[in-house]
Amino acid sequence: MTVPARILVTGATGAVGSAVMRALRAVGHTPHGVSRRGGEGEHHSAWHIGTEEPPQELRGPWDTVVHCAADTRWNLPDEDAEDANVVPLRAVLSLAGPETHFVHLSSSFVTGLHGDITSPSRDAYRNSYEWSKAHAERIVNAERDGADIVRFPIVMGSRADGALDRYSGFFWLPAAMCNGAVPALVAEEKGLLDIVSTDDVAEHVIRLLDSGKPQGHRLSVLGRGDGAQRVGDAFDTVLEALNDWRAEHDVTPLDRLPYVTPQQWNRFYLPFAEEYLDRAQVLKVTAFRAYQGYLSVIDPFEVTVRVADTRDVLYRSIRRWADTHGASARRVPRPWRA
């Protein structure tokens, strides 16, 4: 491939964006990163995308733009999700010329409840994140003659050691297991929990750049598909990783939490227990409601790029989380009482 003169990576200090930056440097590129607070080095700019004009050094056109910036929280109000995931995309598109190879990172969950991104209705999606990312994909399809769209499921750390530049999203689970924030795992035990490594995403981006700007719109869906871990097996992996770490640090091991299906929890357990919960317990239970849909996926994603097995990635990522969040990982959960 001809080395692009200018490569811009948005969200360059995030979990995925930082991995993309490292992968680009590893193959000889000098990408320019952008993030809200900026990063280290001369090839990084601070820009609150969508709320202010871009700094002079970011003015386009660019040869390649890899748009990683996103707010992956599932519980944002709709307006905030649009401000976080749609408005910034429009601002970044303004930096791309007709010949720019535009790579837009999306989510496997973007197809919502009906299996596609065509509906603008909020009711077609589980949450505001899915809805806003679907809107973003429709914009890319409408405003770019050619572009790469890359979808992927839950992201863990590097394959080598589980390292992540930012631990968020799924890492509510080890924290909750250690601090006793939830009394049970509300999930379909035989559901599928598809996971990729940041390495998988970054390496795929490199392959796309090597292949050149596509004619038309090229969709990649990364994941394990029907080879993904079952939810019960994935939770056992998390528990194993935590208890191995706790044993090495002389901390009491965690017990395996009971499973309750979302239907059982929402129809029977929660209505009965809610009147006996204190305010803090109610807030914890309400916050974790957003995750139920993702722990109850029975049908596998149809992937176009099947990644290698991710059980070890999950184990190493949880261990690495514990290493970097030692105070949380050492906590001993207390039983819930009325």
Short mmCIF file of C-alpha atoms in Angstrom, two decimals:
data_model
loop_
_atom_site.label_atom_id
_atom_site.label_comp_id
_atom_site.label_asym_id
_atom_site.label_seq_id
_atom_site.Cartn_x
_atom_site.Cartn_y
_atom_site.Cartn_z
CA MET A 1 0.00 0.00 0.00
CA THR A 2 1.09 3.60 -0.59
CA VAL A 3 1.68 5.11 2.83
CA PRO A 4 -1.00 7.78 3.39
CA ALA A 5 0.38 11.24 4.00
CA ARG A 6 -2.15 11.89 6.76
CA ILE A 7 -4.06 9.45 8.98
CA LEU A 8 -6.45 10.80 11.61
CA VAL A 9 -7.71 8.62 14.47
CA THR A 10 -10.52 9.99 16.64
CA GLY A 11 -11.04 8.75 20.19
CA ALA A 12 -7.30 8.06 20.20
CA THR A 13 -7.00 7.66 23.98
CA GLY A 14 -9.96 5.29 24.31
CA ALA A 15 -9.80 1.52 24.67
CA VAL A 16 -10.05 0.85 20.93
CA GLY A 17 -8.60 4.08 19.54
CA SER A 18 -5.36 3.69 21.51
CA ALA A 19 -4.96 0.13 20.18
CA VAL A 20 -5.51 1.40 16.62
CA MET A 21 -2.87 4.09 17.16
CA ARG A 22 -0.32 1.50 18.36
CA ALA A 23 -1.09 -0.85 15.48
CA LEU A 24 -0.63 1.93 12.92
CA ARG A 25 2.70 2.94 14.43
CA ALA A 26 3.82 -0.70 14.49
CA VAL A 27 3.50 -0.95 10.70
CA GLY A 28 5.31 2.31 10.05
CA HIS A 29 2.60 4.98 9.99
CA THR A 30 2.60 8.21 11.97
CA PRO A 31 -1.09 8.69 12.78
CA HIS A 32 -2.44 11.88 14.28
CA GLY A 33 -4.71 11.24 17.23
CA VAL A 34 -7.49 13.40 18.57
CA SER A 35 -9.38 13.15 21.84
CA ARG A 36 -11.27 15.46 24.13
CA ARG A 37 -8.40 16.07 26.55
CA GLY A 38 -5.55 15.42 24.16
CA GLY A 39 -2.70 12.98 24.54
CA GLU A 40 1.04 12.83 24.80
CA GLY A 41 3.34 13.75 21.95
CA GLU A 42 3.20 16.19 19.08
CA HIS A 43 0.94 13.98 16.97
CA HIS A 44 -2.08 14.36 19.21
CA SER A 45 -4.64 17.16 19.46
CA ALA A 46 -7.32 18.05 21.98
CA TRP A 47 -10.73 18.61 20.40
CA HIS A 48 -14.20 18.35 21.94
CA ILE A 49 -15.64 17.08 18.68
CA GLY A 50 -18.92 18.61 17.63
CA THR A 51 -18.98 21.39 20.20
CA GLU A 52 -16.17 23.56 18.85
CA GLU A 53 -14.29 24.20 15.64
CA PRO A 54 -11.38 21.83 14.99
CA PRO A 55 -7.86 23.07 15.69
CA GLN A 56 -5.97 24.28 12.64
CA GLU A 57 -3.77 21.18 12.49
CA LEU A 58 -6.87 18.99 12.04
CA ARG A 59 -8.23 20.77 8.97
CA GLY A 60 -8.63 18.30 6.13
CA PRO A 61 -8.74 16.65 3.83
CA TRP A 62 -7.09 13.54 5.28
CA ASP A 63 -5.98 10.50 3.33
CA THR A 64 -7.51 8.24 5.98
CA VAL A 65 -9.85 8.85 8.90
CA VAL A 66 -10.50 6.11 11.46
CA HIS A 67 -13.45 7.27 13.56
CA CYS A 68 -13.23 5.47 16.92
CA ALA A 69 -14.68 8.20 19.15
CA ALA A 70 -17.93 7.17 20.85
CA ASP A 71 -19.74 7.21 24.17
CA THR A 72 -20.66 3.59 24.81
CA ARG A 73 -22.84 4.16 27.86
CA TRP A 74 -26.21 2.45 27.43
CA ASN A 75 -28.17 4.64 29.81
CA LEU A 76 -27.69 8.12 28.33
CA PRO A 77 -30.80 10.23 27.63
CA ASP A 78 -31.55 10.19 23.90
CA GLU A 79 -30.45 13.78 23.36
CA ASP A 80 -27.14 13.16 25.13
CA ALA A 81 -26.51 9.99 23.10
CA GLU A 82 -27.10 11.92 19.88
CA ASP A 83 -24.72 14.66 21.03
CA ALA A 84 -22.13 12.01 21.86
CA ASN A 85 -22.35 9.74 18.80
CA VAL A 86 -24.10 11.57 15.95
CA VAL A 87 -23.04 15.22 16.20
CA PRO A 88 -19.30 14.33 16.44
CA LEU A 89 -19.58 12.09 13.38
CA ARG A 90 -20.91 14.97 11.30
CA ALA A 91 -18.01 17.15 12.49
CA VAL A 92 -15.45 14.48 11.59
CA LEU A 93 -17.01 13.91 8.17
CA SER A 94 -16.40 17.58 7.42
CA LEU A 95 -12.66 16.86 7.61
CA ALA A 96 -12.84 14.09 5.00
CA GLY A 97 -12.54 14.81 1.29
CA PRO A 98 -14.00 12.73 -1.57
CA GLU A 99 -10.85 10.58 -1.75
CA THR A 100 -10.51 10.04 1.99
CA HIS A 101 -10.67 6.41 3.12
CA PHE A 102 -13.23 6.72 5.91
CA VAL A 103 -13.37 3.90 8.48
CA HIS A 104 -16.28 4.12 10.91
CA LEU A 105 -16.20 1.91 14.02
CA SER A 106 -19.64 0.79 15.11
CA SER A 107 -21.24 -1.92 17.27
CA SER A 108 -22.62 -5.40 16.63
CA PHE A 109 -25.64 -4.36 18.69
CA VAL A 110 -26.47 -1.53 16.30
CA THR A 111 -29.17 -3.62 14.59
CA GLY A 112 -31.32 -3.32 17.69
CA LEU A 113 -34.48 -5.34 18.17
CA HIS A 114 -35.33 -5.91 14.50
CA GLY A 115 -31.99 -6.92 13.00
CA ASP A 116 -31.19 -3.85 10.89
CA ILE A 117 -30.38 -0.15 11.14
CA THR A 118 -33.11 1.24 8.91
CA SER A 119 -35.58 2.39 11.55
CA PRO A 120 -35.10 5.88 13.05
CA SER A 121 -37.56 4.99 15.83
CA ARG A 122 -36.12 4.82 19.32
CA ASP A 123 -38.48 1.89 20.03
CA ALA A 124 -36.57 -0.26 17.52
CA TYR A 125 -33.51 -0.35 19.79
CA ARG A 126 -32.75 -1.57 23.31
CA ASN A 127 -31.20 1.70 24.40
CA SER A 128 -30.00 5.13 23.29
CA TYR A 129 -26.51 3.85 22.44
CA GLU A 130 -27.81 1.41 19.81
CA TRP A 131 -30.20 4.03 18.47
CA SER A 132 -27.52 6.71 18.11
CA LYS A 133 -24.99 4.34 16.52
CA ALA A 134 -27.59 3.16 14.00
CA HIS A 135 -28.25 6.80 13.14
CA ALA A 136 -24.51 7.29 12.67
CA GLU A 137 -24.27 4.34 10.27
CA ARG A 138 -27.16 5.70 8.21
CA ILE A 139 -25.34 9.04 7.95
CA VAL A 140 -22.13 7.36 6.74
CA ASN A 141 -24.11 5.41 4.14
CA ALA A 142 -25.91 8.54 2.96
CA GLU A 143 -23.03 11.01 2.91
CA ARG A 144 -20.08 8.91 1.77
CA ASP A 145 -19.84 7.29 -1.67
CA GLY A 146 -17.53 4.70 -0.18
CA ALA A 147 -16.58 3.83 3.39
CA ASP A 148 -15.71 0.97 5.71
CA ILE A 149 -18.04 0.24 8.60
CA VAL A 150 -16.66 -2.09 11.26
CA ARG A 151 -19.00 -3.62 13.83
CA PHE A 152 -17.81 -5.55 16.86
CA PRO A 153 -19.35 -6.76 20.16
CA ILE A 154 -18.05 -6.35 23.74
CA VAL A 155 -14.37 -5.38 23.82
CA MET A 156 -11.76 -6.86 26.13
CA GLY A 157 -8.05 -6.07 26.41
CA SER A 158 -5.04 -7.23 24.44
CA ARG A 159 -4.56 -10.92 23.75
CA ALA A 160 -1.11 -10.91 25.33
CA ASP A 161 -1.97 -9.59 28.79
CA GLY A 162 -5.52 -8.21 28.85
CA ALA A 163 -4.31 -4.62 29.06
CA LEU A 164 -6.76 -1.83 28.25
CA ASP A 165 -6.18 1.90 28.21
CA ARG A 166 -9.64 2.41 29.69
CA TYR A 167 -11.76 -0.03 31.70
CA SER A 168 -15.47 0.69 31.33
CA GLY A 169 -18.68 -0.96 30.14
CA PHE A 170 -18.50 -4.68 30.89
CA PHE A 171 -16.14 -4.08 33.82
CA TRP A 172 -19.13 -3.22 35.97
CA LEU A 173 -19.33 -7.02 36.38
CA PRO A 174 -16.10 -7.75 38.31
CA ALA A 175 -16.65 -4.60 40.36
CA ALA A 176 -20.21 -5.66 41.18
CA MET A 177 -19.14 -9.20 42.07
CA CYS A 178 -16.50 -7.87 44.47
CA ASN A 179 -18.57 -5.18 46.17
CA GLY A 180 -21.85 -7.10 46.33
CA ALA A 181 -23.71 -4.54 44.23
CA VAL A 182 -26.06 -7.19 42.85
CA PRO A 183 -27.53 -10.20 44.67
CA ALA A 184 -27.85 -12.38 41.56
CA LEU A 185 -26.81 -12.54 37.91
CA VAL A 186 -29.83 -11.56 35.85
CA ALA A 187 -29.07 -13.32 32.57
CA GLU A 188 -29.84 -16.24 30.30
CA GLU A 189 -27.22 -18.74 31.40
CA LYS A 190 -27.21 -20.41 27.96
CA GLY A 191 -27.15 -17.12 26.08
CA LEU A 192 -24.11 -16.09 24.04
CA LEU A 193 -21.63 -13.45 25.13
CA ASP A 194 -19.59 -12.47 22.07
CA ILE A 195 -16.27 -10.80 22.82
CA VAL A 196 -13.33 -9.46 20.83
CA SER A 197 -9.91 -8.17 21.80
CA THR A 198 -8.76 -4.64 21.04
CA ASP A 199 -6.05 -6.38 19.00
CA ASP A 200 -8.71 -7.97 16.78
CA VAL A 201 -10.23 -4.58 15.96
CA ALA A 202 -6.91 -2.80 15.42
CA GLU A 203 -5.48 -5.55 13.21
CA HIS A 204 -8.63 -5.55 11.10
CA VAL A 205 -8.37 -1.78 10.61
CA ILE A 206 -4.81 -2.27 9.33
CA ARG A 207 -6.04 -4.89 6.85
CA LEU A 208 -8.72 -2.51 5.59
CA LEU A 209 -6.18 0.26 5.05
CA ASP A 210 -3.90 -2.16 3.22
CA SER A 211 -6.74 -3.10 0.88
CA GLY A 212 -7.48 0.53 0.04
CA LYS A 213 -10.61 2.65 -0.09
CA PRO A 214 -13.59 0.49 -1.07
CA GLN A 215 -15.87 1.11 -3.98
CA GLY A 216 -19.16 1.60 -2.20
CA HIS A 217 -19.82 0.65 1.41
CA ARG A 218 -17.98 -2.29 2.92
CA LEU A 219 -19.32 -3.82 6.14
CA SER A 220 -17.20 -5.96 8.46
CA VAL A 221 -18.67 -7.72 11.49
CA LEU A 222 -16.06 -9.07 13.89
CA GLY A 223 -16.74 -11.68 16.54
CA ARG A 224 -16.99 -15.35 17.40
CA GLY A 225 -20.54 -15.82 16.13
CA ASP A 226 -21.89 -19.22 17.11
CA GLY A 227 -18.49 -19.94 18.68
CA ALA A 228 -18.95 -17.29 21.36
CA GLN A 229 -18.86 -18.33 25.02
CA ARG A 230 -22.11 -19.12 26.73
CA VAL A 231 -23.02 -16.55 29.35
CA GLY A 232 -22.67 -19.10 32.15
CA ASP A 233 -19.21 -20.15 30.95
CA ALA A 234 -18.14 -16.51 30.57
CA PHE A 235 -19.25 -15.70 34.13
CA ASP A 236 -17.34 -18.74 35.38
CA THR A 237 -14.25 -17.40 33.59
CA VAL A 238 -14.71 -14.03 35.30
CA LEU A 239 -15.12 -15.70 38.70
CA GLU A 240 -12.06 -17.90 38.10
CA ALA A 241 -9.93 -14.88 37.17
CA LEU A 242 -11.07 -12.91 40.22
CA ASN A 243 -10.58 -15.76 42.65
CA ASP A 244 -7.13 -16.62 41.26
CA TRP A 245 -6.14 -12.98 41.78
CA ARG A 246 -7.71 -12.86 45.25
CA ALA A 247 -5.93 -16.07 46.28
CA GLU A 248 -2.59 -14.53 45.29
CA HIS A 249 -3.43 -11.49 47.44
CA ASP A 250 -4.80 -13.41 50.47
CA VAL A 251 -8.38 -12.24 49.95
CA THR A 252 -11.46 -14.37 50.67
CA PRO A 253 -12.72 -16.04 47.45
CA LEU A 254 -16.02 -15.00 45.94
CA ASP A 255 -19.01 -17.32 45.85
CA ARG A 256 -20.77 -18.10 42.60
CA LEU A 257 -23.86 -15.92 42.32
CA PRO A 258 -27.21 -17.56 41.49
CA TYR A 259 -28.71 -17.08 38.03
CA VAL A 260 -32.14 -15.55 37.54
CA THR A 261 -33.66 -15.02 34.12
CA PRO A 262 -34.71 -11.46 33.25
CA GLN A 263 -38.35 -12.58 33.14
CA GLN A 264 -38.14 -14.14 36.61
CA TRP A 265 -36.31 -11.13 38.02
CA ASN A 266 -38.56 -8.43 36.60
CA ARG A 267 -41.89 -10.20 37.11
CA PHE A 268 -41.40 -11.92 40.44
CA TYR A 269 -38.25 -11.21 42.43
CA LEU A 270 -37.87 -7.47 41.98
CA PRO A 271 -41.52 -6.40 42.57
CA PHE A 272 -41.54 -8.43 45.79
CA ALA A 273 -38.16 -7.20 47.02
CA GLU A 274 -38.30 -3.57 45.90
CA GLU A 275 -40.26 -2.30 48.90
CA TYR A 276 -37.62 -3.76 51.23
CA LEU A 277 -34.57 -2.29 49.44
CA ASP A 278 -32.91 0.88 50.62
CA ARG A 279 -32.25 3.75 48.22
CA ALA A 280 -28.69 2.64 47.42
CA GLN A 281 -29.83 -0.89 46.62
CA VAL A 282 -32.60 0.38 44.34
CA LEU A 283 -30.12 2.56 42.45
CA LYS A 284 -27.76 -0.40 41.95
CA VAL A 285 -30.52 -2.69 40.70
CA THR A 286 -31.86 0.00 38.37
CA ALA A 287 -28.41 0.71 36.93
CA PHE A 288 -27.83 -2.94 36.05
CA ARG A 289 -31.17 -3.26 34.27
CA ALA A 290 -29.51 -1.82 31.14
CA TYR A 291 -27.29 -4.90 30.85
CA GLN A 292 -30.03 -7.52 30.89
CA GLY A 293 -30.62 -7.46 27.14
CA TYR A 294 -26.94 -8.05 26.43
CA LEU A 295 -26.78 -11.04 28.74
CA SER A 296 -29.81 -12.65 27.14
CA VAL A 297 -28.72 -12.93 23.48
CA ILE A 298 -29.64 -16.39 22.25
CA ASP A 299 -29.05 -16.01 18.50
CA PRO A 300 -25.40 -15.52 17.46
CA PHE A 301 -24.23 -12.54 15.44
CA GLU A 302 -23.61 -13.26 11.76
CA VAL A 303 -19.92 -12.41 11.57
CA THR A 304 -17.86 -11.75 8.46
CA VAL A 305 -14.53 -11.94 10.35
CA ARG A 306 -14.35 -14.73 12.92
CA VAL A 307 -11.75 -13.93 15.58
CA ALA A 308 -9.76 -16.50 17.52
CA ASP A 309 -11.13 -17.92 20.77
CA THR A 310 -11.50 -15.25 23.44
CA ARG A 311 -11.78 -17.18 26.70
CA ASP A 312 -8.15 -16.42 27.60
CA VAL A 313 -8.68 -12.79 26.55
CA LEU A 314 -11.54 -12.50 29.03
CA TYR A 315 -9.55 -14.19 31.81
CA ARG A 316 -6.48 -11.99 31.28
CA SER A 317 -8.57 -8.83 30.99
CA ILE A 318 -10.30 -9.48 34.32
CA ARG A 319 -6.95 -10.24 35.96
CA ARG A 320 -5.52 -7.02 34.52
CA TRP A 321 -8.57 -5.08 35.77
CA ALA A 322 -7.88 -6.45 39.24
CA ASP A 323 -4.22 -5.44 39.01
CA THR A 324 -5.17 -1.87 38.15
CA HIS A 325 -8.20 -1.64 40.50
CA GLY A 326 -6.74 -3.38 43.54
CA ALA A 327 -8.95 -1.64 46.11
CA SER A 328 -12.11 -2.74 44.26
CA ALA A 329 -10.81 -6.25 43.61
CA ARG A 330 -10.05 -6.77 47.33
CA ARG A 331 -13.52 -5.90 48.56
CA VAL A 332 -15.56 -8.53 50.35
CA PRO A 333 -19.26 -8.46 49.43
CA ARG A 334 -21.83 -8.23 52.19
CA PRO A 335 -25.17 -10.05 51.96
CA TRP A 336 -28.15 -7.91 51.02
CA ARG A 337 -30.49 -7.33 53.92
CA ALA A 338 -33.80 -5.54 54.14
#
